[in-house]
Amino acid sequence: MSTDFWVTLHTALGWVLVLSNGVAGLWALGAIRWAALRHRSLMWLVGAAWVLVFVQLTAGVILMRIAAVQAPAFHVFYGACCAVAVFFVYAYRQQLAHRRYELFGLGALFIMGLGIRAMFLGG
C-alpha cells in the first residue's frame, strides 16, 4: 500500500476519533441531567470511540515504520497520551461507578482534546 493511502487513512481516522469522542463525551454529560439519554448505546459509542484510539495509534505506527514518514515528536506524544487516557479512565470505571457518566463524559472530551492537539501538531 502506498504512503498516500496510509496518510489518508490516518487523517480520516483522526477526524473520526475527534468527532466520536466529542459526541460520546457530550452525550455522557447530557445523560447526567436527562435520564432519557442513559441508554446502552451510549456505552457502545464510548467503547467504539476508545477502541478507535488504538486503531488510530496502530495506523500511525504503520505510517511511520512502513511508509518511513517522520512525525513531529509532540504529535506522537499526544497520540500516546490518548491511549494512556483510555487506560486510566477504564481503570477507574469500577471505583467511580456512581459517577460513570461524569467519568466517561469528561474522559471522552479529554481524549477529544488530545486528538485535536495531535492534529494541530501533525502538520
Coordinates of C-alpha atoms in Angstrom, one line a residue:
M1 CA 0.0 0.0 0.0
S2 CA 1.2 3.5 -0.8
T3 CA 2.2 6.2 1.5
D4 CA -0.8 8.3 0.3
F5 CA -3.1 5.5 1.5
W6 CA -1.7 5.5 5.0
V7 CA -1.6 9.3 5.2
T8 CA -5.3 9.5 4.1
L9 CA -6.3 6.7 6.5
H10 CA -4.5 8.2 9.4
T11 CA -6.0 11.7 8.7
A12 CA -9.5 10.3 8.3
L13 CA -9.3 8.2 11.4
G14 CA -8.1 11.3 13.3
W15 CA -11.2 13.2 12.4
V16 CA -13.4 10.2 13.3
L17 CA -11.6 9.8 16.6
V18 CA -12.1 13.5 17.5
L19 CA -15.8 13.6 16.4
S20 CA -16.8 10.3 18.0
N21 CA -15.2 11.2 21.3
G22 CA -16.8 14.6 21.2
V23 CA -20.2 13.2 20.6
A24 CA -19.7 10.4 23.2
G25 CA -18.5 13.0 25.8
L26 CA -21.3 15.4 25.3
W27 CA -23.9 12.6 25.3
A28 CA -22.5 11.2 28.5
L29 CA -22.5 14.6 30.2
G30 CA -26.1 15.1 28.9
A31 CA -27.0 11.8 30.5
I32 CA -26.2 13.2 33.9
R33 CA -29.1 15.7 33.5
W34 CA -31.5 13.8 31.3
A35 CA -32.3 10.2 32.1
A36 CA -33.6 9.6 28.6
L37 CA -30.0 9.8 27.4
R38 CA -28.9 6.9 29.6
H39 CA -29.0 4.2 27.1
R40 CA -26.9 1.2 26.4
S41 CA -25.9 2.6 23.0
L42 CA -24.0 5.4 24.8
M43 CA -21.7 2.8 26.3
W44 CA -21.2 1.2 22.9
L45 CA -20.3 4.6 21.4
V46 CA -17.8 5.3 24.2
G47 CA -16.3 1.8 23.7
A48 CA -16.1 2.2 19.9
A49 CA -14.6 5.7 20.3
W50 CA -11.9 4.4 22.6
V51 CA -11.1 1.3 20.5
L52 CA -10.6 3.8 17.7
V53 CA -7.8 5.4 19.7
F54 CA -5.8 2.2 19.4
V55 CA -6.7 1.7 15.7
Q56 CA -5.5 5.2 15.0
L57 CA -2.4 4.6 17.0
T58 CA -1.7 1.5 15.0
A59 CA -2.2 3.3 11.7
G60 CA 0.2 6.0 12.9
V61 CA 2.9 3.5 13.8
I62 CA 2.4 1.7 10.4
L63 CA 2.7 5.0 8.7
M64 CA 5.9 5.8 10.5
R65 CA 7.5 2.4 10.0
I66 CA 6.4 1.1 6.7
A67 CA 6.0 4.3 4.8
A68 CA 9.0 5.9 6.5
V69 CA 7.2 9.1 7.5
Q70 CA 8.8 11.1 10.3
A71 CA 6.1 12.6 12.6
P72 CA 6.7 15.5 14.9
A73 CA 7.7 14.4 18.4
F74 CA 4.7 16.1 20.2
H75 CA 2.3 14.6 17.6
V76 CA 3.4 11.2 18.7
F77 CA 3.4 12.2 22.4
Y78 CA -0.3 13.4 22.2
G79 CA -1.2 10.2 20.3
A80 CA 0.3 8.1 23.0
C81 CA -1.4 10.2 25.7
C82 CA -4.8 9.4 24.1
A83 CA -4.1 5.7 24.7
V84 CA -2.9 6.3 28.3
A85 CA -6.0 8.3 29.0
V86 CA -8.2 5.5 27.8
F87 CA -6.4 3.1 30.1
F88 CA -6.8 5.4 33.1
V89 CA -10.4 6.1 32.6
Y90 CA -11.1 2.4 32.0
A91 CA -9.1 1.5 35.1
Y92 CA -11.2 3.8 37.3
R93 CA -14.6 2.7 36.0
Q94 CA -15.4 0.4 39.0
Q95 CA -14.2 2.8 41.6
L96 CA -16.2 5.7 40.1
A97 CA -19.3 3.6 39.0
H98 CA -21.5 6.0 40.9
R99 CA -20.1 8.8 38.7
R100 CA -20.0 6.8 35.5
Y101 CA -21.4 9.4 33.2
E102 CA -19.1 12.2 34.5
L103 CA -16.1 9.9 34.2
F104 CA -16.9 8.7 30.7
G105 CA -18.0 12.1 29.5
L106 CA -15.0 14.1 30.8
G107 CA -12.7 11.3 29.7
A108 CA -14.0 11.3 26.2
L109 CA -13.8 15.1 25.9
F110 CA -10.3 15.0 27.3
I111 CA -9.3 12.4 24.6
M112 CA -11.0 14.5 22.0
G113 CA -8.9 17.5 23.1
L114 CA -5.7 15.4 23.0
G115 CA -6.7 14.3 19.5
I116 CA -7.2 17.9 18.4
R117 CA -3.9 18.9 19.8
A118 CA -2.2 16.0 18.0
M119 CA -3.9 17.0 14.7
F120 CA -2.6 20.6 15.0
L121 CA 0.9 19.4 15.7
G122 CA 0.9 16.8 13.0
G123 CA 1.4 19.3 10.2

